[in-house]
Coordinates of C-alpha atoms and ligand atoms in Angstrom, one line a residue:
M1 CA 29.1 32.2 -25.6
P2 CA 31.5 29.2 -26.3
N3 CA 29.7 26.5 -26.5
T4 CA 26.7 28.1 -27.8
A5 CA 27.8 26.1 -31.0
L6 CA 28.4 22.7 -29.8
A7 CA 24.6 23.3 -28.5
A8 CA 23.9 23.8 -32.2
A9 CA 25.5 20.9 -33.2
L10 CA 23.7 19.0 -30.0
F11 CA 20.0 20.3 -30.2
P12 CA 17.9 20.9 -32.3
N13 CA 16.7 24.7 -32.6
S14 CA 12.7 23.8 -31.4
L15 CA 13.5 23.7 -28.2
P16 CA 11.6 26.5 -25.9
T17 CA 13.9 28.3 -23.4
P18 CA 13.7 28.3 -20.0
E19 CA 11.6 31.4 -19.2
E20 CA 9.7 30.4 -21.5
L21 CA 8.8 27.4 -20.0
E22 CA 9.0 29.6 -16.5
A23 CA 6.3 31.8 -17.4
R24 CA 4.0 28.2 -18.4
Y25 CA 4.1 26.8 -15.4
P26 CA 4.3 29.8 -12.8
A27 CA 4.9 29.9 -9.4
R28 CA 0.9 28.1 -7.7
N29 CA -1.5 30.5 -6.4
L30 CA -2.1 28.0 -3.0
P31 CA -2.4 29.6 0.9
E32 CA 0.8 29.8 2.3
G33 CA 1.3 26.9 4.4
A34 CA 0.1 24.7 2.2
R35 CA 1.7 21.9 0.7
V36 CA 2.5 20.7 -2.9
T37 CA 3.5 16.6 -3.3
R38 CA 3.2 14.0 -5.8
F39 CA 3.6 10.4 -6.3
A40 CA 5.4 9.3 -9.4
P41 CA 5.9 5.2 -9.4
S42 CA 7.5 4.0 -12.9
P43 CA 5.0 1.9 -14.6
T44 CA 5.8 -2.0 -14.1
G45 CA 1.8 -2.4 -13.2
F46 CA 3.3 -3.8 -9.8
L47 CA 2.0 -2.1 -6.8
H48 CA 4.2 -1.8 -3.8
I49 CA 3.3 -2.1 -0.3
G50 CA 6.3 0.2 0.3
S51 CA 4.5 2.3 -2.1
L52 CA 1.3 1.8 -1.5
Y53 CA 2.3 3.3 1.7
T54 CA 4.5 6.4 0.2
A55 CA 1.7 7.6 -2.1
F56 CA -0.9 7.7 0.7
V57 CA 1.9 9.9 3.3
N58 CA 2.5 12.6 0.2
Q59 CA -1.2 12.6 -0.8
L60 CA -1.9 12.7 3.4
T61 CA 0.6 15.3 3.4
A62 CA -1.1 17.3 1.2
R63 CA -4.9 16.9 2.1
V64 CA -3.7 18.5 5.8
T65 CA -2.2 21.6 3.9
G66 CA -4.6 22.1 1.8
G67 CA -2.8 21.9 -0.8
V68 CA -2.3 19.4 -4.6
F69 CA -1.3 16.0 -4.8
F70 CA -0.3 14.5 -8.3
L71 CA 0.2 11.6 -9.9
R72 CA 3.7 11.2 -12.6
V73 CA 4.2 8.8 -14.2
E74 CA 8.5 8.2 -14.4
D75 CA 8.5 5.7 -17.5
T76 CA 12.4 7.0 -19.0
D77 CA 13.1 3.3 -18.1
K78 CA 11.5 1.7 -20.9
K79 CA 12.8 -2.1 -20.0
R80 CA 11.3 -1.5 -16.6
E81 CA 7.6 -0.4 -18.6
V82 CA 5.3 -3.3 -18.7
E83 CA 1.7 -2.9 -21.2
G84 CA -1.2 -1.1 -19.7
G85 CA 0.3 -1.3 -16.3
V86 CA -0.2 2.9 -16.6
G87 CA -4.0 1.9 -16.3
S88 CA -3.5 -1.0 -14.2
L89 CA -1.6 0.9 -11.1
L90 CA -4.6 4.0 -11.2
K91 CA -6.9 1.3 -10.8
S92 CA -4.8 -0.5 -7.8
L93 CA -4.5 3.2 -6.8
A94 CA -7.5 4.5 -6.4
A95 CA -9.0 1.4 -4.9
F96 CA -6.5 2.4 -1.7
G97 CA -8.1 5.5 -2.2
I98 CA -5.6 7.2 -4.4
V99 CA -7.0 9.4 -5.8
P100 CA -4.6 12.4 -7.3
D101 CA -5.5 16.1 -7.4
E102 CA -4.1 15.9 -10.7
G103 CA -1.8 14.4 -13.4
Q104 CA -2.3 11.2 -15.5
A105 CA -5.6 10.4 -14.6
M106 CA -7.5 6.4 -16.2
G107 CA -7.8 8.1 -19.9
A108 CA -7.0 11.6 -19.6
E109 CA -4.9 14.3 -17.8
T110 CA -5.7 16.6 -15.6
G111 CA -3.4 20.5 -14.7
A112 CA -1.9 23.0 -15.3
Y113 CA 1.4 21.4 -14.8
G114 CA 1.6 18.9 -17.5
P115 CA 1.7 16.5 -19.8
Y116 CA 1.7 14.3 -16.4
T117 CA 4.1 11.4 -18.4
Q118 CA 8.2 12.2 -18.5
S119 CA 7.4 10.5 -22.4
R120 CA 5.8 13.5 -23.2
R121 CA 8.8 16.1 -21.8
R122 CA 10.8 15.8 -24.0
D123 CA 11.7 19.1 -24.8
I124 CA 11.3 20.2 -21.9
Y125 CA 15.0 18.3 -20.2
Q126 CA 16.1 19.1 -23.9
A127 CA 15.2 22.7 -23.2
F128 CA 17.2 22.8 -20.1
A129 CA 20.2 20.4 -20.7
K130 CA 20.7 22.6 -24.0
D131 CA 20.8 25.0 -21.1
L132 CA 23.1 23.6 -18.9
L133 CA 25.9 23.3 -21.8
L134 CA 25.7 26.8 -22.8
R135 CA 26.4 27.6 -19.0
G136 CA 29.6 25.3 -19.2
L137 CA 27.3 23.2 -16.3
A138 CA 26.9 20.1 -18.5
Y139 CA 29.3 18.4 -21.3
P140 CA 29.2 15.8 -23.5
C141 CA 30.6 12.7 -22.9
F142 CA 31.4 10.1 -26.0
C143 CA 32.7 6.7 -23.5
T144 CA 31.8 2.9 -24.5
E145 CA 30.3 0.9 -22.0
D146 CA 34.1 -1.1 -23.0
E147 CA 35.8 2.2 -21.9
L148 CA 33.5 3.4 -18.5
S149 CA 34.2 -0.9 -17.5
D150 CA 37.8 -0.1 -18.2
L151 CA 37.8 3.3 -15.7
R152 CA 36.4 1.1 -13.5
E153 CA 39.2 -0.7 -13.2
E154 CA 41.6 1.5 -12.7
Q155 CA 39.8 3.4 -9.9
E156 CA 40.1 0.1 -8.5
H157 CA 43.7 -0.9 -9.1
E158 CA 44.5 2.4 -8.1
G159 CA 42.1 2.9 -4.7
A160 CA 40.5 5.8 -6.0
V161 CA 39.0 7.6 -3.3
Q162 CA 35.3 7.4 -4.7
K163 CA 34.6 5.8 -8.6
G164 CA 33.2 6.5 -11.4
Y165 CA 33.0 9.8 -13.8
W166 CA 35.3 12.2 -12.1
G167 CA 38.4 14.2 -11.7
K168 CA 41.8 12.7 -13.8
W169 CA 39.3 9.5 -14.8
A170 CA 36.4 12.5 -17.1
R171 CA 38.2 12.1 -19.7
C172 CA 35.4 13.7 -22.2
R173 CA 34.8 16.2 -19.4
D174 CA 38.0 19.0 -21.4
L175 CA 36.8 17.8 -24.7
P176 CA 37.4 20.7 -26.5
A177 CA 34.1 21.4 -28.9
D178 CA 35.1 21.2 -32.1
E179 CA 36.2 17.5 -31.2
A180 CA 33.4 16.9 -29.5
I181 CA 31.9 18.8 -32.7
R182 CA 32.7 16.0 -34.8
R183 CA 32.4 13.4 -33.3
A184 CA 28.2 13.9 -32.1
A185 CA 28.4 14.2 -35.9
N186 CA 30.2 11.1 -36.9
G187 CA 27.0 9.6 -35.4
E188 CA 29.7 8.5 -32.3
A189 CA 26.5 8.7 -29.1
W190 CA 27.5 10.7 -26.9
V191 CA 24.9 11.3 -22.9
L192 CA 25.1 14.6 -21.1
R193 CA 26.9 14.9 -18.0
L194 CA 26.9 17.0 -14.9
R195 CA 30.1 18.5 -14.6
S196 CA 29.8 18.7 -10.8
S197 CA 31.1 21.2 -9.1
G198 CA 32.1 18.8 -6.3
V199 CA 34.7 18.7 -3.9
A200 CA 36.5 15.9 -2.4
D201 CA 35.9 15.9 2.1
K202 CA 33.6 18.8 1.6
R203 CA 30.1 17.6 2.5
I204 CA 26.6 19.5 2.1
A205 CA 24.0 19.7 5.0
F206 CA 20.4 19.7 4.6
T207 CA 17.4 19.2 6.7
D208 CA 15.1 16.0 5.8
E209 CA 11.5 16.4 7.8
V210 CA 11.9 13.2 9.1
R211 CA 14.8 13.3 10.0
G212 CA 15.9 15.9 10.7
K213 CA 19.9 17.2 9.8
I214 CA 21.9 15.2 7.6
E215 CA 25.1 16.0 6.6
M216 CA 26.1 14.0 3.2
P217 CA 29.6 13.6 1.4
E218 CA 29.2 16.8 -1.7
N219 CA 28.4 15.2 -4.6
M220 CA 31.7 15.2 -7.5
L221 CA 30.4 12.0 -9.9
D222 CA 29.6 13.4 -13.6
A223 CA 26.5 12.3 -13.0
V224 CA 24.2 11.4 -16.1
L225 CA 22.6 13.7 -17.3
L226 CA 20.3 12.3 -20.6
K227 CA 20.8 8.8 -21.9
T228 CA 22.0 8.4 -25.7
D229 CA 18.5 8.3 -27.1
G230 CA 17.7 12.2 -25.8
V231 CA 15.8 10.6 -22.7
P232 CA 16.7 11.9 -18.8
T233 CA 17.9 10.1 -16.3
Y234 CA 15.5 9.6 -12.7
H235 CA 18.1 12.8 -11.0
F236 CA 17.8 15.0 -14.2
A237 CA 13.9 15.1 -14.2
H238 CA 13.5 14.6 -11.7
A239 CA 14.7 17.8 -10.9
V240 CA 13.3 19.1 -14.0
D241 CA 10.4 18.4 -12.8
D242 CA 9.8 18.7 -9.5
H243 CA 10.5 22.4 -9.9
L244 CA 9.1 22.9 -12.7
M245 CA 5.1 21.0 -11.4
R246 CA 6.9 23.4 -8.0
T247 CA 6.4 20.9 -5.9
T248 CA 7.3 22.4 -2.1
H249 CA 7.7 18.7 -0.3
V250 CA 9.3 15.3 -2.0
I251 CA 8.9 12.6 -0.1
R252 CA 10.1 8.5 -1.6
S253 CA 11.0 5.9 -0.4
E254 CA 14.6 6.1 1.3
E255 CA 16.2 4.5 -1.8
W256 CA 17.2 8.2 -2.5
L257 CA 18.0 10.0 0.5
A258 CA 21.8 8.7 -1.2
S259 CA 21.7 11.4 -4.2
V260 CA 20.5 14.1 -2.6
P261 CA 23.7 14.8 -2.9
L262 CA 23.2 15.0 -6.3
H263 CA 19.4 16.4 -6.6
L264 CA 20.7 19.4 -4.8
Q265 CA 23.4 20.2 -6.9
L266 CA 21.3 20.2 -9.7
F267 CA 18.7 21.7 -9.2
S268 CA 21.5 25.1 -8.3
A269 CA 22.8 24.8 -11.6
C270 CA 19.7 24.4 -13.5
G271 CA 19.0 28.1 -11.3
F272 CA 15.9 26.5 -8.8
K273 CA 14.2 26.4 -6.3
A274 CA 15.2 23.0 -3.8
P275 CA 12.3 22.0 -2.4
K276 CA 11.7 20.0 0.5
Y277 CA 12.6 16.7 1.5
A278 CA 11.2 13.9 3.5
H279 CA 13.1 10.1 3.0
I280 CA 10.8 7.5 3.9
S281 CA 11.8 4.5 5.3
A282 CA 11.0 0.7 4.0
L283 CA 8.2 -1.5 5.6
M284 CA 10.0 -3.7 7.5
K285 CA 9.6 -7.9 8.3
Q286 CA 9.7 -10.1 11.5
E287 CA 12.0 -12.6 10.4
D288 CA 13.8 -15.4 13.3
G289 CA 14.1 -12.0 15.1
N290 CA 15.6 -10.0 13.1
K291 CA 14.0 -7.3 11.0
R292 CA 14.5 -6.8 7.4
K293 CA 12.7 -4.8 4.4
L294 CA 10.0 -6.5 2.8
S295 CA 11.6 -7.9 -0.3
K296 CA 8.9 -8.1 -4.0
R297 CA 10.8 -10.7 -4.3
K298 CA 10.1 -13.4 -1.2
D299 CA 6.7 -12.2 0.2
P300 CA 3.8 -12.3 -1.2
E301 CA 2.0 -9.2 1.1
A302 CA 4.8 -6.9 -0.6
A303 CA 2.0 -6.6 -3.5
V304 CA -0.9 -4.3 -2.8
S305 CA -3.1 -7.3 -5.0
W306 CA -2.1 -9.9 -1.8
F307 CA -4.2 -7.7 0.4
T308 CA -7.1 -7.6 -2.3
R309 CA -7.0 -10.7 -2.9
Q310 CA -6.9 -12.0 0.8
G311 CA -10.0 -9.9 0.2
Y312 CA -8.9 -6.7 3.4
P313 CA -10.9 -3.8 3.2
S314 CA -9.1 -1.1 1.4
Y315 CA -9.5 0.6 4.4
A316 CA -8.8 -0.9 6.0
V317 CA -5.1 -1.1 4.6
L318 CA -5.4 1.6 4.5
E319 CA -6.3 2.6 8.5
Y320 CA -3.0 0.2 9.4
L321 CA -1.2 2.5 7.0
M322 CA -2.0 5.3 9.2
C323 CA -0.3 3.2 12.9
L324 CA 2.2 3.0 10.9
I325 CA 2.2 6.6 10.0
S326 CA 1.7 7.4 13.5
S327 CA 1.9 5.3 16.9
Q328 CA -0.6 8.2 17.6
F329 CA -3.1 7.6 15.9
E330 CA -4.6 4.1 16.7
D331 CA -5.6 7.1 20.7
W332 CA -7.2 9.0 18.0
R333 CA -8.6 7.3 16.4
R334 CA -11.1 6.1 19.8
A335 CA -11.8 9.4 19.6
N336 CA -12.6 10.5 16.9
P337 CA -14.2 6.7 15.8
A338 CA -15.9 9.0 11.6
A339 CA -13.3 11.2 11.2
L340 CA -11.3 11.6 7.7
H341 CA -7.8 10.0 7.6
E342 CA -6.4 13.9 7.0
A343 CA -8.4 14.8 10.3
F344 CA -5.3 13.2 12.1
P345 CA -3.0 16.1 13.6
F346 CA -0.1 14.3 10.8
T347 CA 3.2 16.2 10.2
L348 CA 6.1 14.6 8.4
K349 CA 8.2 15.1 11.4
K350 CA 6.8 12.6 13.8
M351 CA 7.6 9.8 11.4
S352 CA 9.5 7.6 12.4
A353 CA 12.9 7.3 11.4
S354 CA 13.7 4.4 11.6
G355 CA 11.7 1.0 9.2
A356 CA 8.1 0.7 10.6
L357 CA 7.8 -2.6 11.5
F358 CA 5.2 -5.3 9.1
D359 CA 2.9 -6.2 11.6
P360 CA 0.1 -9.3 9.3
V361 CA -1.6 -10.2 13.0
K362 CA -2.0 -6.2 13.4
L363 CA -3.0 -5.9 10.3
I364 CA -5.7 -9.1 11.0
D365 CA -7.2 -6.6 13.9
V366 CA -7.4 -3.0 12.7
S367 CA -9.1 -5.0 9.8
K368 CA -11.2 -6.9 12.1
G369 CA -12.1 -3.4 13.5
V370 CA -13.4 -1.6 10.1
I371 CA -15.5 -5.0 9.7
A372 CA -17.4 -5.7 12.3
P373 CA -19.5 -1.6 12.2
M374 CA -20.7 -2.4 8.7
P375 CA -24.5 -3.7 8.6
G376 CA -24.8 -6.8 7.2
A377 CA -25.5 -6.2 3.9
E378 CA -22.9 -4.5 3.1
L379 CA -20.5 -7.1 4.0
A380 CA -22.7 -9.2 1.7
A381 CA -22.1 -7.3 -1.0
R382 CA -18.8 -7.1 -0.3
A383 CA -17.7 -9.8 0.5
G384 CA -20.0 -10.8 -2.6
D385 CA -17.3 -8.4 -5.0
W386 CA -15.3 -10.1 -3.6
A387 CA -16.2 -13.2 -4.3
R388 CA -17.5 -13.1 -7.5
E389 CA -12.9 -11.9 -8.5
F390 CA -11.3 -14.4 -6.0
D391 CA -14.1 -17.4 -5.2
R392 CA -15.6 -18.4 -8.6
Q393 CA -17.9 -21.2 -6.5
L394 CA -18.5 -19.3 -3.5
A395 CA -19.9 -16.7 -5.5
D396 CA -22.1 -18.9 -7.7
I397 CA -23.9 -20.8 -4.7
L398 CA -24.2 -16.6 -3.3
A399 CA -26.4 -16.3 -6.5
A400 CA -28.3 -19.3 -6.2
R401 CA -29.5 -16.5 -2.5
P402 CA -29.5 -13.4 -2.9
G403 CA -30.3 -12.0 0.2
Y404 CA -29.1 -15.4 2.1
L405 CA -25.9 -13.7 3.4
A406 CA -27.1 -9.5 4.2
Q407 CA -29.3 -11.9 6.6
I408 CA -26.8 -14.4 8.0
L409 CA -24.8 -11.0 8.3
A410 CA -26.7 -9.4 9.8
I411 CA -26.9 -12.1 12.9
D412 CA -25.3 -9.9 15.9
R413 CA -24.2 -7.1 13.7
D414 CA -27.1 -5.1 12.3
G415 CA -29.2 -3.4 16.0
A416 CA -25.7 -4.7 18.3
K417 CA -24.0 -1.7 20.8
K418 CA -21.0 -4.2 19.9
P419 CA -20.5 -6.4 17.3
R420 CA -18.2 -9.7 16.8
K421 CA -14.7 -8.8 16.0
D422 CA -14.7 -12.1 13.7
I423 CA -13.8 -11.2 10.3
S424 CA -11.4 -9.5 9.2
R425 CA -11.2 -10.5 5.5
Y426 CA -13.7 -11.5 2.6
G427 CA -12.1 -14.3 2.2
E428 CA -13.0 -15.4 5.4
V429 CA -16.7 -14.5 4.6
R430 CA -17.1 -18.2 3.6
E431 CA -15.9 -20.7 6.3
Y432 CA -17.7 -17.7 8.8
A433 CA -20.7 -19.0 7.0
S434 CA -20.7 -21.7 5.8
Y435 CA -22.7 -24.4 8.2
F436 CA -25.2 -21.5 6.6
F437 CA -24.6 -23.7 3.5
D438 CA -25.9 -27.4 2.6
E439 CA -23.4 -27.2 0.8
L440 CA -20.6 -25.8 2.1
F441 CA -22.3 -27.7 5.8
T442 CA -19.4 -30.7 7.0
P443 CA -22.4 -32.2 10.0
E444 CA -19.4 -32.4 12.2
L445 CA -20.7 -33.0 15.9
P446 CA -18.2 -31.8 19.1
L447 CA -19.7 -32.4 22.3
P448 CA -18.6 -30.3 25.6
D449 CA -15.9 -32.4 27.7
S450 CA -19.3 -33.2 30.0
V451 CA -21.7 -34.7 28.0
T452 CA -21.5 -38.1 26.9
N453 CA -22.7 -39.3 23.4
A454 CA -25.1 -41.1 25.1
D455 CA -26.7 -37.8 27.3
A456 CA -26.5 -36.1 23.2
A457 CA -28.3 -38.9 22.0
A458 CA -31.5 -38.3 24.7
I459 CA -30.7 -34.2 23.9
L460 CA -31.1 -34.5 20.4
G461 CA -34.5 -37.0 20.4
E462 CA -36.4 -34.8 22.8
Y463 CA -35.6 -31.3 21.2
D464 CA -38.6 -30.0 19.9
Y465 CA -37.5 -26.9 17.9
S466 CA -40.3 -24.3 16.4
A467 CA -39.6 -21.9 14.3
E468 CA -42.2 -20.6 15.5
D469 CA -41.2 -19.5 18.9
G470 CA -39.7 -16.1 20.0
K471 CA -36.4 -15.7 21.9
D472 CA -37.5 -16.5 25.0
A473 CA -40.0 -19.5 23.9
W474 CA -36.9 -20.8 22.6
F475 CA -35.3 -21.2 25.5
G476 CA -38.0 -21.7 27.3
R477 CA -37.7 -24.7 25.8
I478 CA -34.3 -25.3 25.9
R479 CA -34.6 -24.9 29.5
D480 CA -37.0 -27.1 30.2
L481 CA -36.2 -30.1 28.0
A482 CA -32.6 -29.3 30.4
V483 CA -34.7 -30.0 33.7
R484 CA -36.3 -32.5 31.9
L485 CA -32.7 -34.1 31.2
G486 CA -31.3 -33.5 34.8
Y487 CA -29.4 -30.6 33.9
A488 CA -29.5 -27.5 35.7
A489 CA -31.9 -24.4 34.5
A490 CA -28.8 -22.5 35.2
P491 CA -24.9 -22.5 35.0
R492 CA -24.5 -20.7 39.3
E493 CA -27.6 -23.3 40.6
Y494 CA -25.7 -25.7 39.5
K495 CA -22.3 -24.7 40.7
E496 CA -23.4 -24.2 43.9
T497 CA -24.5 -28.7 43.9
P498 CA -22.8 -30.2 40.6
A499 CA -23.4 -32.8 42.7
A500 CA -27.7 -32.9 41.9
F501 CA -26.8 -32.3 38.6
K502 CA -25.2 -33.5 35.0
G503 CA -25.0 -30.3 33.5
H504 CA -26.4 -27.0 32.9
V505 CA -28.4 -25.8 30.2
G506 CA -25.3 -24.3 28.5
D507 CA -24.4 -27.7 28.2
V508 CA -27.7 -28.7 26.5
S509 CA -27.5 -25.9 24.3
A510 CA -24.4 -27.1 23.2
V511 CA -25.1 -29.7 22.1
I512 CA -27.6 -28.7 20.3
R513 CA -25.4 -25.6 18.2
A514 CA -23.4 -28.5 18.1
A515 CA -26.2 -30.4 16.0
V516 CA -27.2 -27.9 14.0
T517 CA -24.0 -26.0 12.5
G518 CA -21.2 -28.0 13.2
R519 CA -20.0 -25.4 16.0
L520 CA -19.5 -25.3 19.5
N521 CA -19.0 -21.5 18.7
T522 CA -20.8 -18.8 16.8
P523 CA -23.3 -15.8 17.1
D524 CA -26.5 -16.0 18.9
L525 CA -28.4 -20.1 18.4
W526 CA -32.3 -18.2 18.0
S527 CA -30.8 -16.0 15.6
I528 CA -29.2 -18.6 13.3
C529 CA -31.9 -21.5 13.5
R530 CA -34.0 -18.8 11.9
V531 CA -31.9 -17.5 9.1
L532 CA -31.8 -22.0 8.1
G533 CA -35.2 -22.7 8.6
E534 CA -37.4 -25.1 10.0
E535 CA -37.6 -27.6 7.9
R536 CA -33.1 -27.3 8.1
V537 CA -32.6 -27.2 11.9
R538 CA -35.1 -29.5 12.1
A539 CA -32.6 -32.0 9.4
R540 CA -29.7 -31.2 11.5
I541 CA -30.7 -32.5 14.3
A542 CA -32.4 -35.3 13.7
L543 CA -28.9 -36.1 11.3
A544 CA -26.4 -35.8 14.3
A545 CA -29.7 -37.8 16.4
A546 CA -29.0 -40.0 13.8
R547 CA -25.3 -40.3 14.2
L548 CA -25.0 -40.9 17.4
V549 CA -26.6 -44.2 18.3
Ligands
LIG601 N1 10.3 7.0 -9.7 C1 10.4 6.8 -8.8 C2 11.2 5.7 -7.6 O1 9.4 4.9 -8.4 C3 9.8 7.7 -7.9 C4 11.3 8.5 -6.7 C5 10.6 9.4 -6.1 O2 9.6 9.5 -5.7 O3 11.3 10.6 -7.3 O4 11.2 4.8 -6.6

């Protein structure tokens, strides 16, 4: 082979052969139709909501088909790597229910197709790179940064149909082997480039699982496969890894769509069967009537950590992502309230090819629906965990009264047929429950329009709360008081002859509610008073009455 000497000069002798690698990573033994998918993040320490979405779709695709979902750390770009990035990434993913079947895991690695970290696969890339060189499908290029920028200028000047390393501008393409060997031996830096088989004006067609049939110009550029330090580019590593790891479906963000012609060429040059591709649209944001991509720089909600800090249950975020994945999800969820996500009849083909709109109002609504059926004790425990991380003051207040928040949150929730959908995130619990805590209570006295200060003073002055009253006796006492003070015992009575009354019993309980809680709208007042305790209820009524005189 003409390139044997060059390959021997550029690559170590000890590399495995492609055949050995094929044998080391055999085809997976999976049932027909099972899909192998992966999430392949760079360890930047930042998890974008769009990446979580992509990871979720990958996991779902594997689960729905009884396949395998693995995680691969793409750390070939050391500039982007952040210390501890992998650990924090895996932690965030796990918090959102993304738990790969194999690959990089906390502190260990599982699976037979590893290593699952690209920096530990150097020999594997080198092996395939050497093979491409031997077969004349790749060559070393010694062009410096300056030469490359001159080349771009020339192309600009000449109006080249395609910018980049190709045709007559690909200066190292036909470098004689002995010259390349000499320059490498002299310590000149080189990258390895693909000898592209692409032809101008020729197009390729492929089917994207989300977008359908796509036609694009063939790749004509001699793309870099190995950088000067011998580390592969994303493109080359993608082909080698997804082939050897036996990925059947590469589901990734749409930014990679433009690279498919190069990727298909790489699979073919390496003699690999290409996977199926699905390019997921970016999450969009509505702003001033326009749609734009959610941006890491401009939008705090682009970071998954923002949802955690706000106190959205991670399950609510996933439920919301399911709504973005399929417009049919909500109807399905109503019919199958307890079913797992993987029971949803999901297919990539039904995903929308245009960018899904991230709608915060909808997220809030979905999240309220997730929180509503939680028993008080569960919600209190979750809110407590959240407070310990994000609201120390609240955490201390809660710690001083163990079990109290659970009692508060049980009101109108435990045993309720239709629990109130009034909390959308743990961060709202402080405000929701504030009047139960003297240190958070603001003694305001909002009165219904129909009630004057003098009327309110009379109501509060005469009202006698007893914690011994059951619900009926408690309400009976309020009704009696209403009648004594000239209010109708029932709203209906008042409606019939409004002139005969000052108002109705609802106005009287509104005044009591306002005195006890500082609000006109709360869950069941009888339950609230029982949780507050007689002493506190009486004190608040006395305090409000005193403010009215
Ligand atoms: N490391 C690439 C990224 O973070 C992965 C893209 C892919 O899924 O292939 O964008």
